[in-house]
PDB file of C-alpha atoms in Angstrom:
ATOM      1  CA  ASP I   1     128.784  62.777  39.915  1.00 66.00           C
ATOM      2  CA  ALA I   2     131.000  59.935  38.671  1.00 79.00           C
ATOM      3  CA  GLY I   3     131.466  58.608  42.166  1.00 93.00           C
ATOM      4  CA  VAL I   4     134.812  57.789  43.710  1.00 96.00           C
ATOM      5  CA  ILE I   5     137.412  57.226  41.001  1.00 97.00           C
ATOM      6  CA  GLN I   6     140.411  54.969  41.526  1.00 98.00           C
ATOM      7  CA  SER I   7     143.330  54.270  39.239  1.00 97.00           C
ATOM      8  CA  PRO I   8     144.725  52.004  38.106  1.00 97.00           C
ATOM      9  CA  ARG I   9     142.072  49.281  38.355  1.00 97.00           C
ATOM     10  CA  HIS I  10     144.718  46.575  38.131  1.00 97.00           C
ATOM     11  CA  GLU I  11     148.412  46.730  38.902  1.00 97.00           C
ATOM     12  CA  VAL I  12     150.943  43.947  38.517  1.00 98.00           C
ATOM     13  CA  THR I  13     154.444  44.670  39.696  1.00 97.00           C
ATOM     14  CA  GLU I  14     157.574  42.916  40.805  1.00 97.00           C
ATOM     15  CA  MET I  15     158.731  42.721  44.393  1.00 97.00           C
ATOM     16  CA  GLY I  16     160.814  45.737  45.348  1.00 97.00           C
ATOM     17  CA  GLN I  17     159.118  48.137  42.952  1.00 97.00           C
ATOM     18  CA  GLU I  18     157.291  51.266  44.037  1.00 97.00           C
ATOM     19  CA  VAL I  19     153.513  51.238  43.619  1.00 98.00           C
ATOM     20  CA  THR I  20     151.271  54.311  43.652  1.00 98.00           C
ATOM     21  CA  LEU I  21     147.503  54.029  43.881  1.00 98.00           C
ATOM     22  CA  ARG I  22     145.317  57.042  43.178  1.00 98.00           C
ATOM     23  CA  CYS I  23     141.921  58.223  44.324  1.00 98.00           C
ATOM     24  CA  LYS I  24     139.648  61.086  43.341  1.00 97.00           C
ATOM     25  CA  PRO I  25     136.878  61.602  45.917  1.00 96.00           C
ATOM     26  CA  ILE I  26     133.305  62.643  45.292  1.00 94.00           C
ATOM     27  CA  SER I  27     133.133  66.421  45.059  1.00 92.00           C
ATOM     28  CA  GLY I  28     132.165  67.926  48.409  1.00 90.00           C
ATOM     29  CA  HIS I  29     133.142  64.861  50.427  1.00 91.00           C
ATOM     30  CA  ASN I  30     135.749  65.987  52.910  1.00 90.00           C
ATOM     31  CA  SER I  31     136.654  62.671  54.504  1.00 93.00           C
ATOM     32  CA  LEU I  32     138.670  60.072  52.627  1.00 96.00           C
ATOM     33  CA  PHE I  33     139.544  56.514  53.648  1.00 96.00           C
ATOM     34  CA  TRP I  34     141.980  53.923  52.301  1.00 97.00           C
ATOM     35  CA  TYR I  35     141.092  50.251  52.903  1.00 97.00           C
ATOM     36  CA  ARG I  36     142.741  46.959  52.044  1.00 96.00           C
ATOM     37  CA  GLN I  37     140.709  43.817  51.382  1.00 94.00           C
ATOM     38  CA  THR I  38     142.149  40.339  51.872  1.00 89.00           C
ATOM     39  CA  MET I  39     140.470  36.971  52.182  1.00 82.00           C
ATOM     40  CA  MET I  40     141.692  36.426  55.714  1.00 81.00           C
ATOM     41  CA  ARG I  41     140.993  39.810  57.258  1.00 81.00           C
ATOM     42  CA  GLY I  42     138.257  41.288  55.101  1.00 85.00           C
ATOM     43  CA  LEU I  43     138.285  45.080  54.821  1.00 92.00           C
ATOM     44  CA  GLU I  44     140.912  46.820  56.937  1.00 93.00           C
ATOM     45  CA  LEU I  45     141.106  50.572  57.359  1.00 94.00           C
ATOM     46  CA  LEU I  46     144.624  51.764  56.601  1.00 96.00           C
ATOM     47  CA  ILE I  47     144.330  55.529  57.031  1.00 96.00           C
ATOM     48  CA  TYR I  48     141.764  58.300  56.827  1.00 94.00           C
ATOM     49  CA  PHE I  49     141.822  62.035  56.198  1.00 95.00           C
ATOM     50  CA  ASN I  50     139.505  64.865  57.208  1.00 92.00           C
ATOM     51  CA  ASN I  51     139.827  68.046  55.167  1.00 92.00           C
ATOM     52  CA  ASN I  52     143.068  66.717  53.657  1.00 94.00           C
ATOM     53  CA  VAL I  53     144.649  66.137  57.083  1.00 95.00           C
ATOM     54  CA  PRO I  54     145.583  62.585  58.153  1.00 95.00           C
ATOM     55  CA  ILE I  55     143.561  61.749  61.271  1.00 92.00           C
ATOM     56  CA  ASP I  56     144.307  58.107  61.972  1.00 91.00           C
ATOM     57  CA  ASP I  57     147.041  56.068  60.300  1.00 93.00           C
ATOM     58  CA  SER I  58     147.150  53.291  62.890  1.00 91.00           C
ATOM     59  CA  GLY I  59     146.107  50.762  60.268  1.00 92.00           C
ATOM     60  CA  MET I  60     149.078  51.390  58.003  1.00 94.00           C
ATOM     61  CA  PRO I  61     150.943  48.094  58.233  1.00 88.00           C
ATOM     62  CA  GLU I  62     154.527  49.278  57.873  1.00 87.00           C
ATOM     63  CA  ASP I  63     156.690  52.235  57.032  1.00 92.00           C
ATOM     64  CA  ARG I  64     156.709  50.980  53.464  1.00 96.00           C
ATOM     65  CA  PHE I  65     153.184  52.364  53.216  1.00 97.00           C
ATOM     66  CA  SER I  66     152.512  56.083  52.952  1.00 97.00           C
ATOM     67  CA  ALA I  67     149.484  58.162  51.981  1.00 98.00           C
ATOM     68  CA  LYS I  68     149.008  61.777  51.023  1.00 97.00           C
ATOM     69  CA  MET I  69     146.137  64.080  50.263  1.00 97.00           C
ATOM     70  CA  PRO I  70     147.625  67.238  48.767  1.00 95.00           C
ATOM     71  CA  ASN I  71     144.210  68.731  48.002  1.00 93.00           C
ATOM     72  CA  ALA I  72     140.502  68.018  48.337  1.00 92.00           C
ATOM     73  CA  SER I  73     140.276  66.237  45.012  1.00 93.00           C
ATOM     74  CA  PHE I  74     143.187  63.818  45.074  1.00 95.00           C
ATOM     75  CA  SER I  75     144.866  61.246  47.292  1.00 98.00           C
ATOM     76  CA  THR I  76     147.625  58.684  46.809  1.00 98.00           C
ATOM     77  CA  LEU I  77     148.631  55.509  48.608  1.00 98.00           C
ATOM     78  CA  LYS I  78     152.219  54.518  47.988  1.00 98.00           C
ATOM     79  CA  ILE I  79     154.013  51.256  48.765  1.00 97.00           C
ATOM     80  CA  GLN I  80     157.792  51.351  48.538  1.00 97.00           C
ATOM     81  CA  PRO I  81     159.239  48.772  48.267  1.00 96.00           C
ATOM     82  CA  SER I  82     156.375  46.425  47.477  1.00 97.00           C
ATOM     83  CA  GLU I  83     156.289  42.804  48.664  1.00 96.00           C
ATOM     84  CA  PRO I  84     154.189  39.794  47.574  1.00 96.00           C
ATOM     85  CA  ARG I  85     152.182  39.943  50.828  1.00 94.00           C
ATOM     86  CA  ASP I  86     150.933  43.385  49.787  1.00 96.00           C
ATOM     87  CA  SER I  87     148.856  41.718  47.081  1.00 96.00           C
ATOM     88  CA  ALA I  88     145.248  42.660  47.795  1.00 97.00           C
ATOM     89  CA  VAL I  89     142.426  44.898  46.607  1.00 97.00           C
ATOM     90  CA  TYR I  90     142.813  48.470  47.810  1.00 98.00           C
ATOM     91  CA  PHE I  91     139.698  50.608  48.139  1.00 98.00           C
ATOM     92  CA  CYS I  92     139.276  54.317  48.550  1.00 98.00           C
ATOM     93  CA  ALA I  93     136.062  55.573  50.171  1.00 96.00           C
ATOM     94  CA  THR I  94     134.752  59.050  50.859  1.00 94.00           C
ATOM     95  CA  LEU I  95     132.221  60.585  53.195  1.00 90.00           C
ATOM     96  CA  GLU I  96     130.443  63.898  53.530  1.00 84.00           C
ATOM     97  CA  THR I  97     131.120  64.932  57.110  1.00 75.00           C
ATOM     98  CA  GLY I  98     127.904  65.927  58.825  1.00 72.00           C
ATOM     99  CA  GLY I  99     125.826  63.834  56.492  1.00 67.00           C
ATOM    100  CA  THR I 100     124.936  60.196  56.959  1.00 69.00           C
ATOM    101  CA  ASP I 101     127.596  57.726  58.023  1.00 72.00           C
ATOM    102  CA  GLU I 102     127.482  56.106  54.610  1.00 84.00           C
ATOM    103  CA  GLN I 103     130.905  55.823  53.057  1.00 91.00           C
ATOM    104  CA  TYR I 104     130.977  55.692  49.269  1.00 93.00           C
ATOM    105  CA  PHE I 105     133.535  53.267  47.891  1.00 96.00           C
ATOM    106  CA  GLY I 106     135.468  53.363  44.669  1.00 97.00           C
ATOM    107  CA  PRO I 107     135.783  50.259  42.472  1.00 96.00           C
ATOM    108  CA  GLY I 108     139.152  49.333  43.978  1.00 97.00           C
ATOM    109  CA  THR I 109     142.638  48.619  42.661  1.00 98.00           C
ATOM    110  CA  ARG I 110     143.666  44.984  42.487  1.00 97.00           C
ATOM    111  CA  LEU I 111     147.379  44.855  43.254  1.00 98.00           C
ATOM    112  CA  THR I 112     149.496  41.796  42.479  1.00 97.00           C
ATOM    113  CA  VAL I 113     153.119  41.786  43.571  1.00 97.00           C
ATOM    114  CA  THR I 114     155.158  38.920  42.113  1.00 97.00           C
TER     115      THR I 114
ATOM    116  CA  ASP D   1     142.400  40.871  66.889  1.00 71.00           C
ATOM    117  CA  GLN D   2     139.151  40.847  64.922  1.00 83.00           C
ATOM    118  CA  GLN D   3     136.699  43.141  66.684  1.00 92.00           C
ATOM    119  CA  VAL D   4     133.992  42.339  64.136  1.00 94.00           C
ATOM    120  CA  LYS D   5     133.577  38.737  63.064  1.00 94.00           C
ATOM    121  CA  GLN D   6     131.530  37.052  60.410  1.00 94.00           C
ATOM    122  CA  ASN D   7     132.068  33.392  61.116  1.00 91.00           C
ATOM    123  CA  SER D   8     130.375  32.046  57.988  1.00 94.00           C
ATOM    124  CA  PRO D   9     132.529  32.646  54.900  1.00 93.00           C
ATOM    125  CA  SER D  10     129.704  31.500  52.650  1.00 96.00           C
ATOM    126  CA  LEU D  11     125.978  30.812  52.639  1.00 97.00           C
ATOM    127  CA  SER D  12     123.765  29.225  50.018  1.00 98.00           C
ATOM    128  CA  VAL D  13     119.995  29.830  50.016  1.00 98.00           C
ATOM    129  CA  GLN D  14     117.122  28.861  47.754  1.00 98.00           C
ATOM    130  CA  GLU D  15     115.438  31.691  45.857  1.00 97.00           C
ATOM    131  CA  GLY D  16     112.354  32.901  47.703  1.00 97.00           C
ATOM    132  CA  ARG D  17     113.540  31.681  51.103  1.00 98.00           C
ATOM    133  CA  ILE D  18     115.005  33.748  53.913  1.00 98.00           C
ATOM    134  CA  SER D  19     118.728  34.521  54.052  1.00 98.00           C
ATOM    135  CA  ILE D  20     120.200  35.174  57.484  1.00 98.00           C
ATOM    136  CA  LEU D  21     123.698  36.586  57.766  1.00 98.00           C
ATOM    137  CA  ASN D  22     125.318  36.854  61.166  1.00 98.00           C
ATOM    138  CA  CYS D  23     127.880  39.133  62.731  1.00 98.00           C
ATOM    139  CA  ASP D  24     129.468  39.263  66.193  1.00 97.00           C
ATOM    140  CA  TYR D  25     131.476  42.050  67.764  1.00 97.00           C
ATOM    141  CA  THR D  26     133.669  42.301  70.823  1.00 96.00           C
ATOM    142  CA  ASN D  27     134.076  46.035  71.453  1.00 93.00           C
ATOM    143  CA  SER D  28     131.348  47.288  73.808  1.00 93.00           C
ATOM    144  CA  MET D  29     132.041  50.868  72.633  1.00 91.00           C
ATOM    145  CA  PHE D  30     130.508  50.102  69.237  1.00 93.00           C
ATOM    146  CA  ASP D  31     127.089  51.684  68.977  1.00 90.00           C
ATOM    147  CA  TYR D  32     126.443  52.022  65.270  1.00 91.00           C
ATOM    148  CA  PHE D  33     126.329  49.119  62.844  1.00 94.00           C
ATOM    149  CA  LEU D  34     126.115  48.880  59.088  1.00 94.00           C
ATOM    150  CA  TRP D  35     125.822  46.265  56.382  1.00 96.00           C
ATOM    151  CA  TYR D  36     127.512  46.696  53.019  1.00 96.00           C
ATOM    152  CA  LYS D  37     126.986  44.615  49.907  1.00 97.00           C
ATOM    153  CA  LYS D  38     129.711  43.948  47.359  1.00 96.00           C
ATOM    154  CA  TYR D  39     129.500  42.602  43.815  1.00 96.00           C
ATOM    155  CA  PRO D  40     132.619  41.293  42.028  1.00 92.00           C
ATOM    156  CA  ALA D  41     134.902  43.993  40.601  1.00 90.00           C
ATOM    157  CA  GLU D  42     132.931  46.718  42.384  1.00 94.00           C
ATOM    158  CA  GLY D  43     133.340  48.578  45.642  1.00 96.00           C
ATOM    159  CA  PRO D  44     131.064  47.854  48.593  1.00 96.00           C
ATOM    160  CA  THR D  45     127.768  49.741  48.681  1.00 95.00           C
ATOM    161  CA  PHE D  46     125.804  50.676  51.763  1.00 94.00           C
ATOM    162  CA  LEU D  47     122.758  48.527  52.440  1.00 96.00           C
ATOM    163  CA  ILE D  48     121.277  49.228  55.868  1.00 95.00           C
ATOM    164  CA  SER D  49     122.322  50.448  59.308  1.00 93.00           C
ATOM    165  CA  ILE D  50     121.169  50.388  62.912  1.00 94.00           C
ATOM    166  CA  SER D  51     121.930  52.465  65.969  1.00 91.00           C
ATOM    167  CA  SER D  52     122.351  50.825  69.362  1.00 92.00           C
ATOM    168  CA  ILE D  53     119.218  52.579  70.652  1.00 92.00           C
ATOM    169  CA  LYS D  54     117.206  50.265  68.414  1.00 95.00           C
ATOM    170  CA  ASP D  55     116.999  46.507  68.167  1.00 96.00           C
ATOM    171  CA  LYS D  56     115.511  46.328  64.682  1.00 97.00           C
ATOM    172  CA  ASN D  57     115.602  48.335  61.486  1.00 97.00           C
ATOM    173  CA  GLU D  58     113.710  47.401  58.362  1.00 97.00           C
ATOM    174  CA  ASP D  59     114.049  48.554  54.768  1.00 96.00           C
ATOM    175  CA  GLY D  60     111.985  46.645  52.259  1.00 97.00           C
ATOM    176  CA  ARG D  61     113.213  43.071  52.047  1.00 98.00           C
ATOM    177  CA  PHE D  62     116.130  43.798  54.389  1.00 98.00           C
ATOM    178  CA  THR D  63     115.933  43.791  58.178  1.00 98.00           C
ATOM    179  CA  VAL D  64     118.796  44.151  60.622  1.00 98.00           C
ATOM    180  CA  PHE D  65     118.439  42.891  64.187  1.00 98.00           C
ATOM    181  CA  LEU D  66     120.722  43.947  67.021  1.00 98.00           C
ATOM    182  CA  ASN D  67     121.194  42.030  70.284  1.00 97.00           C
ATOM    183  CA  LYS D  68     123.423  44.246  72.413  1.00 96.00           C
ATOM    184  CA  SER D  69     123.685  41.855  75.338  1.00 96.00           C
ATOM    185  CA  ALA D  70     124.987  39.132  73.038  1.00 97.00           C
ATOM    186  CA  LYS D  71     127.012  41.596  70.927  1.00 97.00           C
ATOM    187  CA  HIS D  72     125.396  40.088  67.879  1.00 97.00           C
ATOM    188  CA  LEU D  73     123.631  41.405  64.829  1.00 97.00           C
ATOM    189  CA  SER D  74     122.030  39.725  61.883  1.00 98.00           C
ATOM    190  CA  LEU D  75     120.777  40.695  58.464  1.00 98.00           C
ATOM    191  CA  HIS D  76     117.614  39.052  57.183  1.00 98.00           C
ATOM    192  CA  ILE D  77     116.732  39.104  53.498  1.00 98.00           C
ATOM    193  CA  VAL D  78     113.271  37.889  52.620  1.00 97.00           C
ATOM    194  CA  PRO D  79     112.384  36.790  50.066  1.00 98.00           C
ATOM    195  CA  SER D  80     115.863  36.147  48.682  1.00 98.00           C
ATOM    196  CA  GLN D  81     116.395  36.937  45.008  1.00 97.00           C
ATOM    197  CA  PRO D  82     119.195  35.935  42.588  1.00 96.00           C
ATOM    198  CA  GLY D  83     120.378  39.560  42.501  1.00 96.00           C
ATOM    199  CA  ASP D  84     121.132  39.310  46.210  1.00 98.00           C
ATOM    200  CA  SER D  85     124.068  37.023  45.440  1.00 98.00           C
ATOM    201  CA  ALA D  86     127.059  39.045  46.646  1.00 98.00           C
ATOM    202  CA  VAL D  87     129.518  39.374  49.508  1.00 96.00           C
ATOM    203  CA  TYR D  88     128.023  41.039  52.582  1.00 97.00           C
ATOM    204  CA  PHE D  89     130.184  42.929  55.051  1.00 95.00           C
ATOM    205  CA  CYS D  90     129.173  43.837  58.552  1.00 96.00           C
ATOM    206  CA  ALA D  91     130.749  47.039  59.982  1.00 94.00           C
ATOM    207  CA  ALA D  92     130.716  48.808  63.326  1.00 94.00           C
ATOM    208  CA  SER D  93     131.738  52.145  64.752  1.00 90.00           C
ATOM    209  CA  ALA D  94     131.702  54.082  68.000  1.00 87.00           C
ATOM    210  CA  LEU D  95     129.845  57.378  67.718  1.00 69.00           C
ATOM    211  CA  SER D  96     132.811  59.153  69.127  1.00 57.00           C
ATOM    212  CA  GLY D  97     134.663  58.023  66.021  1.00 56.00           C
ATOM    213  CA  ALA D  98     131.782  57.456  63.677  1.00 57.00           C
ATOM    214  CA  GLN D  99     133.962  57.792  60.647  1.00 76.00           C
ATOM    215  CA  LYS D 100     136.168  54.908  61.642  1.00 85.00           C
ATOM    216  CA  LEU D 101     134.400  51.746  60.558  1.00 90.00           C
ATOM    217  CA  VAL D 102     135.632  48.295  61.551  1.00 92.00           C
ATOM    218  CA  PHE D 103     134.610  45.655  59.035  1.00 93.00           C
ATOM    219  CA  GLY D 104     134.185  41.912  59.299  1.00 93.00           C
ATOM    220  CA  GLN D 105     135.662  39.426  56.854  1.00 92.00           C
ATOM    221  CA  GLY D 106     132.517  39.178  54.765  1.00 93.00           C
ATOM    222  CA  THR D 107     130.049  36.399  53.927  1.00 96.00           C
ATOM    223  CA  ARG D 108     129.507  35.281  50.342  1.00 96.00           C
ATOM    224  CA  LEU D 109     125.780  34.746  49.773  1.00 98.00           C
ATOM    225  CA  THR D 110     124.643  32.660  46.829  1.00 98.00           C
ATOM    226  CA  ILE D 111     120.959  32.529  45.928  1.00 98.00           C
ATOM    227  CA  ASN D 112     120.081  29.407  43.974  1.00 96.00           C
ATOM    228  CA  PRO D 113     117.184  29.532  41.489  1.00 90.00           C
TER     229      PRO D 113
END
């Protein structure tokens, strides 16, 4: 398996633009997590899905952030409109429910909003 | 409010010596703890974990110690090797919500030859 795949790896955009980050989970993993990493706060959980259903979105910072998982093999995190303070590395992680508690992380998307 | 704290942003250790990374938590509902390791431009990878029914878990050069009364855990790496240079994240969860991990800010470990 190729592991968790995220795209793009780097995104530079101007304030006010819409940004869409994509994630393809490991096949058979039915839990998916979106995290944001910043220097000050480390890794923060934004939202997670079980079997494509959002379970906990309490970490989503504002209504500008939204996430979807239309099927078991794809998820998106959208920021509209983007702001400079959204600049961070965004990670997607997946987990096989009923297995170990080890979450497998993708390589991340480094987002820069100017 | 940081429920999981790693108060040392960085740590520098001589190759061959012991590295000790520390982590404190505030939520008494946490009963499962993990350490993740992260290299630049990569996602974090799982390193070792411990359940609250134990106070020590060992895996090769890596040992995690848990002090529940102090709400403190530590990761010991001995002997330290240059390849151990990375950012280490401590994470915690409550079994009732085992999927929801709360991470600390991370500690950057540098092993000097």
